[in-house]
Coordinates of C-alpha atoms in Angstrom, one line a residue:
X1189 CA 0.0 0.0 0.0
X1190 CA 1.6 3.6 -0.9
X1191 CA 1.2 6.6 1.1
X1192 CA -1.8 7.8 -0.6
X1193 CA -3.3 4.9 -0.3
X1194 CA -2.8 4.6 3.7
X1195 CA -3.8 8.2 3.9
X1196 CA -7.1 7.4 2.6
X1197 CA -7.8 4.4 4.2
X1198 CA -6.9 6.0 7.7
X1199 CA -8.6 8.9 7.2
X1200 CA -11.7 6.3 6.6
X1201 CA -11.1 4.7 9.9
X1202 CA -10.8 7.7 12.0
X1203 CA -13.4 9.4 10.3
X1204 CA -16.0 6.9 11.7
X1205 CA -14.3 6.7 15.2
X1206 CA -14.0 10.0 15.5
X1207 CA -18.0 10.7 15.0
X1208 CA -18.8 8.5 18.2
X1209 CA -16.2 10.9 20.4
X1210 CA -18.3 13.7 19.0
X1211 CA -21.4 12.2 20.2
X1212 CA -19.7 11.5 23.8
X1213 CA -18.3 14.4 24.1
X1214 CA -21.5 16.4 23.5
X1215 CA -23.7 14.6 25.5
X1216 CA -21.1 14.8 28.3
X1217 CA -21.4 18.7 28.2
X1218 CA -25.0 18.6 28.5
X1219 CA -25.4 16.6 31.5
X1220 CA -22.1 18.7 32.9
X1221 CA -23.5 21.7 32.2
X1222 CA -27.1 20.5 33.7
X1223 CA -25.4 19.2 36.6
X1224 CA -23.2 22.3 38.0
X1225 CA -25.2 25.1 36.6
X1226 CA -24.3 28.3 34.2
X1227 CA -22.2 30.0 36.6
X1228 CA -20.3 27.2 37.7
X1229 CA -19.7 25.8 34.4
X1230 CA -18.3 28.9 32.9
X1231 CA -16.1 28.9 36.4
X1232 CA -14.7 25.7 35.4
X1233 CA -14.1 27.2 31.5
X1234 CA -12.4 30.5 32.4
X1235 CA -10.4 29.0 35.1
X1236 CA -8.9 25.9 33.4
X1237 CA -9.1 28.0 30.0
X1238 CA -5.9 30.1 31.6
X1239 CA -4.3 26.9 32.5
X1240 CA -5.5 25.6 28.9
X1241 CA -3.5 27.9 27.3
X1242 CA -0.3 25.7 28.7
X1243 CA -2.1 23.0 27.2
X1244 CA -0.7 23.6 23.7
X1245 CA 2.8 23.3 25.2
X1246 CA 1.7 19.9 25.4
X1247 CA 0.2 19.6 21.7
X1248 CA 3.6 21.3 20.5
X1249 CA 5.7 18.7 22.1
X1250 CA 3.9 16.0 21.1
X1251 CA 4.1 17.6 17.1
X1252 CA 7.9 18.4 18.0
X1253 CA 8.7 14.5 18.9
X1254 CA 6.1 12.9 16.6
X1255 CA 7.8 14.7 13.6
X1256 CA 11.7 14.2 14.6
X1257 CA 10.6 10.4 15.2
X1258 CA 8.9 10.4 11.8
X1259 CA 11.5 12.2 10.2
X1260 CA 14.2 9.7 11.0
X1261 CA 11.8 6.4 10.5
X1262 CA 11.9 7.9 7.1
X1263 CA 15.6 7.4 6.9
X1264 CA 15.0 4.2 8.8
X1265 CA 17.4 5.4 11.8
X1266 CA 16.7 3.5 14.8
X1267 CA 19.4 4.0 16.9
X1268 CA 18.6 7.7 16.5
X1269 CA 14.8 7.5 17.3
X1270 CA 16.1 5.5 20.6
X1271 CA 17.9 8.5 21.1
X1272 CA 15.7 11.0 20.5
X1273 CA 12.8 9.4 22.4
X1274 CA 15.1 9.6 25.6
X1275 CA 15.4 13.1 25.0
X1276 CA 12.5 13.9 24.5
X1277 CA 11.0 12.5 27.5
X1278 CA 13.5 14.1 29.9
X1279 CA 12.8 17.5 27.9
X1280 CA 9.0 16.6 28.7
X1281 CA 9.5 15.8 32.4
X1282 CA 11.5 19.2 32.8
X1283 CA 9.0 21.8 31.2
X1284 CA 6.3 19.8 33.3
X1285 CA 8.1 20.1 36.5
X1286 CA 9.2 23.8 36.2
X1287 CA 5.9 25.1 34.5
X1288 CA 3.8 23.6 36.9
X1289 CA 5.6 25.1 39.8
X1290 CA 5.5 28.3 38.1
X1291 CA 1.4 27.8 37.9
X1292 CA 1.2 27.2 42.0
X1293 CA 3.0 30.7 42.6
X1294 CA 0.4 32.6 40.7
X1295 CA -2.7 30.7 42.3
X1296 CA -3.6 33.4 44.7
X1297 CA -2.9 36.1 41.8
X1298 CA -5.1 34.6 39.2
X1299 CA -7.6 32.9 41.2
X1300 CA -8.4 36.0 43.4
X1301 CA -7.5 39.2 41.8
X1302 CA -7.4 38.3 38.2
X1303 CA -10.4 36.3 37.3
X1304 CA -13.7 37.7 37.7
X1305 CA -15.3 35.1 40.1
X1306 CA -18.0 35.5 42.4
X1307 CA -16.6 35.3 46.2
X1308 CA -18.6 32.7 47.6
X1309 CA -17.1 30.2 44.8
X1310 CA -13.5 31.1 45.0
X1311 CA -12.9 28.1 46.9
X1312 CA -14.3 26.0 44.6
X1313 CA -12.4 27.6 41.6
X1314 CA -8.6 27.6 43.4
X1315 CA -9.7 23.4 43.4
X1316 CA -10.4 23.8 40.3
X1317 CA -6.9 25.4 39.4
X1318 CA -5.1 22.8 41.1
X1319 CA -6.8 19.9 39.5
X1320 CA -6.2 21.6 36.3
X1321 CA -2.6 21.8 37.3
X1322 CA -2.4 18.5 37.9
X1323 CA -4.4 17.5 34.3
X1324 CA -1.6 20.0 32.7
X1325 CA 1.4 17.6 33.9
X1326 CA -0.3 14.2 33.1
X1327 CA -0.9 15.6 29.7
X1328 CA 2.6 16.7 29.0
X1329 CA 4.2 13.7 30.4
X1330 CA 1.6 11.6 28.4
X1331 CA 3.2 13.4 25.1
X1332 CA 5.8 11.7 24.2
X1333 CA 4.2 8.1 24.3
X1334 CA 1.7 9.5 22.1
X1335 CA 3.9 10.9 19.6
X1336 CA 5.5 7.6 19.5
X1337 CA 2.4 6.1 18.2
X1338 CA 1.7 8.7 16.2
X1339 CA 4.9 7.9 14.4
X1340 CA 4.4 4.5 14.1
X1341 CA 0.9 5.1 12.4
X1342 CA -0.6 3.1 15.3
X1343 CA -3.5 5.2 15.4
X1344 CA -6.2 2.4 15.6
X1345 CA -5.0 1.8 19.7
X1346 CA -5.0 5.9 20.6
X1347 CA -8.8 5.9 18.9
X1348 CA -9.8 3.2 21.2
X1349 CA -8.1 4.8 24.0
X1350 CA -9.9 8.1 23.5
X1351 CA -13.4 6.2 22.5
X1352 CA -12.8 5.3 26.5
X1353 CA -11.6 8.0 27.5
X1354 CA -15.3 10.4 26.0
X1355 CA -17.2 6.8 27.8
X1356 CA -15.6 7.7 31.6
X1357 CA -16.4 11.4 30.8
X1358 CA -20.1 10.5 30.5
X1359 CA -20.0 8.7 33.4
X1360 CA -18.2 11.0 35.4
X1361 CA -20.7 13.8 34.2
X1362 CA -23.7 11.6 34.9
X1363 CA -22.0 10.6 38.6
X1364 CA -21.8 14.3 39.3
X1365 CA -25.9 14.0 39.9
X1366 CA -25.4 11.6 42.6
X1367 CA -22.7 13.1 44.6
X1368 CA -23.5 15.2 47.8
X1369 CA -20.4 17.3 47.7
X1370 CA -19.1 20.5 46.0
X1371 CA -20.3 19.2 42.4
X1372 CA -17.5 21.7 40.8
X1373 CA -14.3 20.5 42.4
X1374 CA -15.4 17.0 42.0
X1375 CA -15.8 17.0 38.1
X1376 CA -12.5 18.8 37.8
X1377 CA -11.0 15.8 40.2
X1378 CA -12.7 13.2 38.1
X1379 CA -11.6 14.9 34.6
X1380 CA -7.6 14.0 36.2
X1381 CA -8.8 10.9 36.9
X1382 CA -9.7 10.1 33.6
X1383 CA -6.3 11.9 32.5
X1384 CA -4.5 9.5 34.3
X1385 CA -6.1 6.4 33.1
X1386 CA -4.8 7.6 29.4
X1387 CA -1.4 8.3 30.4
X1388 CA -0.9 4.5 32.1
X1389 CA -2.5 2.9 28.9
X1390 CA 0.0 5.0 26.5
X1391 CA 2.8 4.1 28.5
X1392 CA 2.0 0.3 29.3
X1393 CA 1.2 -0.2 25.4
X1394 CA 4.5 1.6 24.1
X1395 CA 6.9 -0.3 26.7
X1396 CA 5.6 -3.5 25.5
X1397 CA 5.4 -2.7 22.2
X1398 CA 8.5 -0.2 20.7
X1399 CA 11.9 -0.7 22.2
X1400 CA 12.7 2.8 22.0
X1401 CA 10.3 3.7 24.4
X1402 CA 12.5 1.5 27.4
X1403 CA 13.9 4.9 28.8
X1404 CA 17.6 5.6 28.4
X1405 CA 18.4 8.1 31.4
X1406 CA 22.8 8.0 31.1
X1407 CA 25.5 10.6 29.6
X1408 CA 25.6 8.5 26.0
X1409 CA 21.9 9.0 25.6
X1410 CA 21.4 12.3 26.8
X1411 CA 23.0 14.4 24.1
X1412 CA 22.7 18.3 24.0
X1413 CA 22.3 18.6 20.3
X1414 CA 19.0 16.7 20.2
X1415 CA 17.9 18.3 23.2
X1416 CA 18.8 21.8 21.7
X1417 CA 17.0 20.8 18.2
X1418 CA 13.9 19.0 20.5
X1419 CA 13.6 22.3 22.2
X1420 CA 14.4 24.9 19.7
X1421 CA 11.3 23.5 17.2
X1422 CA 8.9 22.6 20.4
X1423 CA 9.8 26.7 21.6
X1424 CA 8.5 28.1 18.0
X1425 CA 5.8 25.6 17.7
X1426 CA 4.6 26.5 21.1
X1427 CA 4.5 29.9 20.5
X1428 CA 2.4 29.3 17.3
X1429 CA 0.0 27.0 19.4
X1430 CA 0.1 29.8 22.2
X1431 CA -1.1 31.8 20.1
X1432 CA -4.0 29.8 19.1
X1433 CA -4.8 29.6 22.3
X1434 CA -4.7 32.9 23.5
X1435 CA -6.9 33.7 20.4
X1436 CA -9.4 32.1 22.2
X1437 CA -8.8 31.9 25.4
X1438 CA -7.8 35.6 25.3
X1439 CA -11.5 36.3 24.5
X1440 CA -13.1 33.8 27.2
X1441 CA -10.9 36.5 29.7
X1442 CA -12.3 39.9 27.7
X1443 CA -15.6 38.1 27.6
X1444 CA -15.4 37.4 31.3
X1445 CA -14.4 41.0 32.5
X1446 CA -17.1 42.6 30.6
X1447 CA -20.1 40.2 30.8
X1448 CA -18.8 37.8 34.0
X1449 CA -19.1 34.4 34.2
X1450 CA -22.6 33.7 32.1
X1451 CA -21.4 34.9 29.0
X1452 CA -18.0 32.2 29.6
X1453 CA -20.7 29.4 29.7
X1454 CA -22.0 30.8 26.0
X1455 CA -18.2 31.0 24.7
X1456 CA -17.3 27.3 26.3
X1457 CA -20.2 25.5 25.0
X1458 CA -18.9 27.4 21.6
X1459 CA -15.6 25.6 22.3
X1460 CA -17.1 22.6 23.3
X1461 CA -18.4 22.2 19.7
X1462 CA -15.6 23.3 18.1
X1463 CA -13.4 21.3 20.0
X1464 CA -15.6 18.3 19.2
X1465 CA -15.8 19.0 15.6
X1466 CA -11.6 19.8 16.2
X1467 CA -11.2 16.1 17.3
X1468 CA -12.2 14.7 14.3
X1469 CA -9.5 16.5 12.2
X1470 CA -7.4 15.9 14.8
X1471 CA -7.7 11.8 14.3
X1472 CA -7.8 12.2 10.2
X1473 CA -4.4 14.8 10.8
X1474 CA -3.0 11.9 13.0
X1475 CA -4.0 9.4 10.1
X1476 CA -2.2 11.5 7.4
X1477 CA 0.8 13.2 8.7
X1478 CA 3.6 10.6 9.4
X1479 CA 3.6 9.7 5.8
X1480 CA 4.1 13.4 4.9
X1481 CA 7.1 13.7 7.7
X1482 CA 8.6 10.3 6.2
X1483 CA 8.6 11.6 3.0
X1484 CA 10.9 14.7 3.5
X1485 CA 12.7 12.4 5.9
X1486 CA 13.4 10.4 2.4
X1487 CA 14.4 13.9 0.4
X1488 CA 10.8 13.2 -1.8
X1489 CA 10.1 16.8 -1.5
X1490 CA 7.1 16.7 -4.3
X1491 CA 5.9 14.0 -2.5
X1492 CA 5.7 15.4 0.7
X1493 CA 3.9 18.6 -1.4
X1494 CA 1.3 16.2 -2.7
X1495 CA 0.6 14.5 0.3
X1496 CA 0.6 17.8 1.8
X1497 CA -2.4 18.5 -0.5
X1498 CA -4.4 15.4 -0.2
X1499 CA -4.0 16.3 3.7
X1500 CA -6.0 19.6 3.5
X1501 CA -8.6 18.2 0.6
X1502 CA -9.6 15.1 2.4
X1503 CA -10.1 16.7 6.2
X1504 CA -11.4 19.8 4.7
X1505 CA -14.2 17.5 2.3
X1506 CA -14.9 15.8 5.8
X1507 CA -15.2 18.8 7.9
X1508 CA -17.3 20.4 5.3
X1509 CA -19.4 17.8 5.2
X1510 CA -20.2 17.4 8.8
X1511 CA -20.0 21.0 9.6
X1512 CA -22.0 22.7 7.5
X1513 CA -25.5 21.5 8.4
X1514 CA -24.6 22.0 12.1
X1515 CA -24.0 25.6 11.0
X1516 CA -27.2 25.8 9.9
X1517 CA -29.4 24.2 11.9
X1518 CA -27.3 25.0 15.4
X1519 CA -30.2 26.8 16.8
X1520 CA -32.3 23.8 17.0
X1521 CA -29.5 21.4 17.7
X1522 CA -28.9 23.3 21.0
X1523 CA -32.3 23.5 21.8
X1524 CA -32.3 20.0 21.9
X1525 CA -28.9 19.7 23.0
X1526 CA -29.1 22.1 26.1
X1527 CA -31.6 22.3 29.1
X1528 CA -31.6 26.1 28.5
X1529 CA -29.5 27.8 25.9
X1530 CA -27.3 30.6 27.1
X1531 CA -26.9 33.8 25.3
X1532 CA -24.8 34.1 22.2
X1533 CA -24.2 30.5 22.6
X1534 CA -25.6 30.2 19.0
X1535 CA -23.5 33.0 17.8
X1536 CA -20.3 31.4 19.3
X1537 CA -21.0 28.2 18.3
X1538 CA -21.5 29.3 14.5
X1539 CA -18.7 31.3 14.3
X1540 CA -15.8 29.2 15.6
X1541 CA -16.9 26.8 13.2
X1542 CA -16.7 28.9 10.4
X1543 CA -13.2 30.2 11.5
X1544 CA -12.0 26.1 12.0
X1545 CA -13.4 26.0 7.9
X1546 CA -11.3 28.4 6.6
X1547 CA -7.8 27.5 8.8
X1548 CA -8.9 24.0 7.3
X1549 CA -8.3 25.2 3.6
X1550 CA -4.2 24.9 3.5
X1551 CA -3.8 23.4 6.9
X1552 CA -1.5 20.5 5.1
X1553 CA 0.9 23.4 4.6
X1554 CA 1.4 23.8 7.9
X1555 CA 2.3 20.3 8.3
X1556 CA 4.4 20.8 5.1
X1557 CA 6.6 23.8 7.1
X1558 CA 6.9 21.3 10.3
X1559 CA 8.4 18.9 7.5
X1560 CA 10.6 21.1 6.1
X1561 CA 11.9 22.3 9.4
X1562 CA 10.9 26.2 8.5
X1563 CA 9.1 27.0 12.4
X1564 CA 11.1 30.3 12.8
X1565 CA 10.0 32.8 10.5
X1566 CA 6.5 30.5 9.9
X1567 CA 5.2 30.5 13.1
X1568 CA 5.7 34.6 13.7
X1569 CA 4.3 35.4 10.4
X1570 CA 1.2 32.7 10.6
X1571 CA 0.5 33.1 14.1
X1572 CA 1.2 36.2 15.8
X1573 CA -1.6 37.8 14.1
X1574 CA -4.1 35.6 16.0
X1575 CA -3.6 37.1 19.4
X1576 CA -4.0 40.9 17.7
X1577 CA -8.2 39.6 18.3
X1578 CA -7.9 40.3 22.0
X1579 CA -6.8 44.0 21.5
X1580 CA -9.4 44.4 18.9
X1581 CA -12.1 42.7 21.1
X1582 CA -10.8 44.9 24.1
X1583 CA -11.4 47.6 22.2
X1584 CA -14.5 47.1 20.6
X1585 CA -16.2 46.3 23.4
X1586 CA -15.2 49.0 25.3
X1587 CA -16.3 51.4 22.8
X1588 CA -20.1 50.0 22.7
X1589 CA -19.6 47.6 19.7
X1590 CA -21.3 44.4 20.1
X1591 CA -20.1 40.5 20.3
X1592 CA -21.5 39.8 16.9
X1593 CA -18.8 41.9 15.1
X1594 CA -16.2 40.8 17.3
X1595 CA -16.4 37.2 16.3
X1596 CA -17.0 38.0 12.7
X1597 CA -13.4 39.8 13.1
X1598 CA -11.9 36.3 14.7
X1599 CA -13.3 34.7 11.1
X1600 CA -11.3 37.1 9.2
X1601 CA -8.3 36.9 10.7
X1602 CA -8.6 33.0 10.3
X1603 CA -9.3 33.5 6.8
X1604 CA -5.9 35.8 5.9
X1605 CA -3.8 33.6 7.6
X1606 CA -4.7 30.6 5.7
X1607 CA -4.6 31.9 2.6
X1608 CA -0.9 33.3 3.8
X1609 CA 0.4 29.8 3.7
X1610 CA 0.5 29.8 -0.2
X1611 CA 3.1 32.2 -0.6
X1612 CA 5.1 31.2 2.5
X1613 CA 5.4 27.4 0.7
X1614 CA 5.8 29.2 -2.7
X1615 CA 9.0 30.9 -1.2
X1616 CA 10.7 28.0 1.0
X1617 CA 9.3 24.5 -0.6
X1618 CA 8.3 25.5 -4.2
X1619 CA 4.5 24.5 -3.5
X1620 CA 2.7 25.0 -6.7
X1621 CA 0.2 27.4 -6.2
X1622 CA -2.4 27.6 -8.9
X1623 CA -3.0 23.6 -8.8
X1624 CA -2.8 23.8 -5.0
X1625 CA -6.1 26.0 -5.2
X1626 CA -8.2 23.8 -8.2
X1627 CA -7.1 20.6 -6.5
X1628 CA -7.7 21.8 -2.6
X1629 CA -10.0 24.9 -2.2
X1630 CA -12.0 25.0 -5.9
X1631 CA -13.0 21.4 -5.2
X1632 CA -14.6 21.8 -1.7
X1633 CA -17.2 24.6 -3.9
X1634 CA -19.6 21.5 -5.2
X1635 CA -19.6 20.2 -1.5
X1636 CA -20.7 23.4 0.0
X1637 CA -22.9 24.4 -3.0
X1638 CA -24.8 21.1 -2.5
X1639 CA -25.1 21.1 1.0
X1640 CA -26.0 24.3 1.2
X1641 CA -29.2 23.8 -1.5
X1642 CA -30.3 20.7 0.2
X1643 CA -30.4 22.2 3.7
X1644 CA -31.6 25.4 3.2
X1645 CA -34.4 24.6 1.2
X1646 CA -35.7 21.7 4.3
X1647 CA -35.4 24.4 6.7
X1648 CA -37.6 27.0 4.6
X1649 CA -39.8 24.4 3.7
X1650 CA -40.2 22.3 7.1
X1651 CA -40.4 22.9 10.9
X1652 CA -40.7 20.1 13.3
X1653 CA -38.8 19.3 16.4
X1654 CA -36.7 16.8 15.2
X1655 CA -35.8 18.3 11.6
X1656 CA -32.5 18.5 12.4
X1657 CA -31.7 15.1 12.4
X1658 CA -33.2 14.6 8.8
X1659 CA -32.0 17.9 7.6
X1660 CA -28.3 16.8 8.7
X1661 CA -28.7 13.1 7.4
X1662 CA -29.7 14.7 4.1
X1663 CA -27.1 16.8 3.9
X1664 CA -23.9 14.4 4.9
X1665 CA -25.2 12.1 2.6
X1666 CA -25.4 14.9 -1.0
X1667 CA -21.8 16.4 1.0
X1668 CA -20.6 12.7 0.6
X1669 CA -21.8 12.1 -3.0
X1670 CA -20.9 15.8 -4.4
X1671 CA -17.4 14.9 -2.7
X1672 CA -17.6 11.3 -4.3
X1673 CA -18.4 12.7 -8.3
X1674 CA -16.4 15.9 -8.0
X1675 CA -13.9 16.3 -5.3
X1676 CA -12.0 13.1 -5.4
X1677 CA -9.5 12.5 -8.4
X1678 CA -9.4 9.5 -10.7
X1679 CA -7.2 7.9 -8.9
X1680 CA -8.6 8.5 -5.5
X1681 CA -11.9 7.3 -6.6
X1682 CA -10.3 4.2 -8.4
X1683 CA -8.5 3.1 -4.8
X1684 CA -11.9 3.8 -2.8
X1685 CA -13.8 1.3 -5.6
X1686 CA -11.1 -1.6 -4.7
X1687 CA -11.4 -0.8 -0.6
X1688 CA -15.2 -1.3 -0.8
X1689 CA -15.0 -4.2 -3.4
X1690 CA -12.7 -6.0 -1.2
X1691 CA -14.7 -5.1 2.1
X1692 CA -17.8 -6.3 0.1
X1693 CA -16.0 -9.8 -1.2
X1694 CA -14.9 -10.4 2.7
X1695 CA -18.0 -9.4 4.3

């Protein structure tokens, strides 16, 4: 099977898997939200949304060590990958450690002065700052097992892993019902809990599986120039996540100091979605981008390109395809979805979507850069202009203009810095531009054009309380054929045909 191939098939798999996490991790949200209340569920969003901006420290070690591990499989050096996976770990343990001691000297600051938090739950929000503390460490240290797996393509056992993982955060939001206590600093215990379970079955799996995971702590292992190249990528990748992060977690704060704490239930049931919808190109991004790293690792740079391209295509056709209708018909789907809808919830909701469409386009060129090795100059042009939202949003708000505007601003932003990535590849990997756009972005028009007709016109013609469900159904199913007949290339079609004949023959 050649790359393109696997690509396709994977994305396949963790297309499927990925919808049933969606499904958890919604329903979860509702009974959370249900269970603690407004108020204290945009406590529990504001508060581990500062801490949650650390959190893509974690997602840029676990790109840094997932692409140095692919890069060298691609060169088939093992003694290396040993290496680096040694390093890695101890670079892992150290950011932990000195981060999270960093986070318990500011508890008092943030908790009490900076947040916006009503007095009589302060004590339940500083619990919820340490759990989250805790939940930041487990992650990080749970990086590096994951990249390893990553590497190795083995991303049938980390779906299973996180198919559990969204089952124990139903049950822990439908324990939170039965428990007597502060309801609050329980789920944010219980979310560590579940933390914790994932790190053991990452690490169990990986020492009994790869040998380079059977830690190497002594001086011929430990070796400066690996942990200077390990640290020197994760440091511009993490600024590019940070500022991602502070894009949106920057407004959850600006949100919180001019509205309070209802308005950060609205904005985290927007990220919940998102987030949801997030996971899914997360698994199909998982799927694809070890072949791409291999491929540079192997000095096929027009491979690497194309793969590149079939990376944005595919999760962009998928994420279309499931995100569109949602757009549409989020009103009723969080009428049904939520007890009581809060304010602008719909408005969040429809908005981060939209923005998570457009970064979509050419996000295969950013995995092209992290190929290439190009983070420097990338991740300040690409990603500093996300955080210029929160001085925008300051401002706006504090001039009278309303939320509406502000997030239409966010979609903007989104949208320039995607198309950005064209010329950046242009200049430092040759990318071909013009066949970039007719085989990536013209072909996603049919899929939205179709989706668009069919939903629209059941939501003008009909209203019931379930027309969601049909209206969605209806929708997938012209996104999937419109993507089928006019998105996918001869040859991508041809390699479907002989999956589904050969499931067909076996089944």
């Amino acid at each position: 099977m050649d790359a393109s191939q696997r690509i396709i098939l994977n994305t396949i798999a963790q297309y499927g898997k990925s919808i049933i996490n969606i499904l958890l991790s919604l329903y979860s949200t509702r009974l959370v939200l249900e269970a603690l209340n407004v108020n204290d569920y945009g406590i529990y969003s504001v508060v581990g949304g500062v801490i949650g901006v650390l959190g893509y420290l974690a997602n840029s070690l676990v790109v840094t060590t997932q692409r140095f591990l692919s890069f060298h499989q691609g060169g088939s050096d093992k003694a290396t990958i040993k290496i680096l996976f040694s390093n890695s770990l101890l670079l892992h343990l150290l950011i932990g450690g000195i981060t999270c001691l960093i986070l318990i000297a500011i508890e008092n600051y943030v908790v009490n002065e900076f947040l916006n938090i009503e007095h009589h739950r302060l004590i339940a929000a500083s619990n919820v700052y340490w759990a989250t503390v805790v939940m930041f460490f487990i992650t990080i240290i749970t990086s590096p097992f994951k990249a390893l797996l990553i590497a190795h393509e083995n991303i049938i056992y980390i779906s299973v892993i996180e198919v559990i993982d969204g089952l124990l955060k139903v049950a822990l939001a439908f324990a939170l019902f039965h428990i007597d206590q502060d309801r609050l600093s329980s789920y944010a215990v219980g979310m560590s809990a579940v933390l914790l379970f994932n790190l053991a079955t990452f690490v169990f799996y990986c020492f009994k599986k790869y040998e380079e995971s059977h830690i190497q702590f002594h001086r011929s292992t430990i070796q400066r120039t690996y942990l200077k190249q390990l640290l020197s990528f994760a440091g511009w990748t993490t600024y590019g996540m940070t500022a991602s992060m502070c894009q949106t977690q920057g407004l959850s704060i600006v949100f919180n100091k001019f509205f309070g704490t209802a308005i950060n239930a609205a904005y985290g049931i927007g990220m919940q979605v998102n987030g949801a919808v997030r996971f899914v190109s997360t698994s199909i991004l998982n799927a694809m981008n070890p072949q791409i790293m291999k491929a540079e690792g192997n000095g096929n740079r027009s491979l690497m390109l194309g793969l590149a391209a079939k990376e944005s295509k595919f999760s962009t056709a998928l994420m279309l395809i499931i995100s569109l209708p949602i757009i549409i018909e989020m009103p009723n789907i969080l009428g049904f979805w939520l007890t009581t809808t809060p304010p602008h919830a719909i408005l969040f909701c429809r908005a981060l979507l939209i923005a998570f469409l457009v970064d979509q386009l050419t996000l295969g060129l950013h995995t092209a850069n992290q190929a290439i090795g190009q983070i420097k100059i990338y991740s300040i042009l690409m990603f500093t202009p996300k955080m210029l939202i929160v001085p925008i949003a300051w401002g706006a708000l504090k001039f009278g203009i309303n939320i509406e505007k502000v997030m239409w601003v966010y979609v903007g932003i989104e949208l320039i810095i995607s198309l950005a990535r064209l010329p950046f590849l242009k200049a430092t990997a040759q990318l071909p531009v013009i066949p970039f756009i007719k085989q990536v972005i013209l072909s996603q028009f049919p899929i939205a054009l179709g989706e668009l007709l069919v939903c629209m016109m059941i939501v003008n013609v009909f209203d019931f309380k379930f027309r969601f469900l049909f209206s969605i159904a209806l929708s997938i199913i012209v996104g999937g054929l419109c993507m089928l007949f006019f998105t996918l290339g001869k040859d991508e079609k041809a390699y479907l045909k002989k999956v589904l004949n050969h499931k067909i023959k076996r089944g």
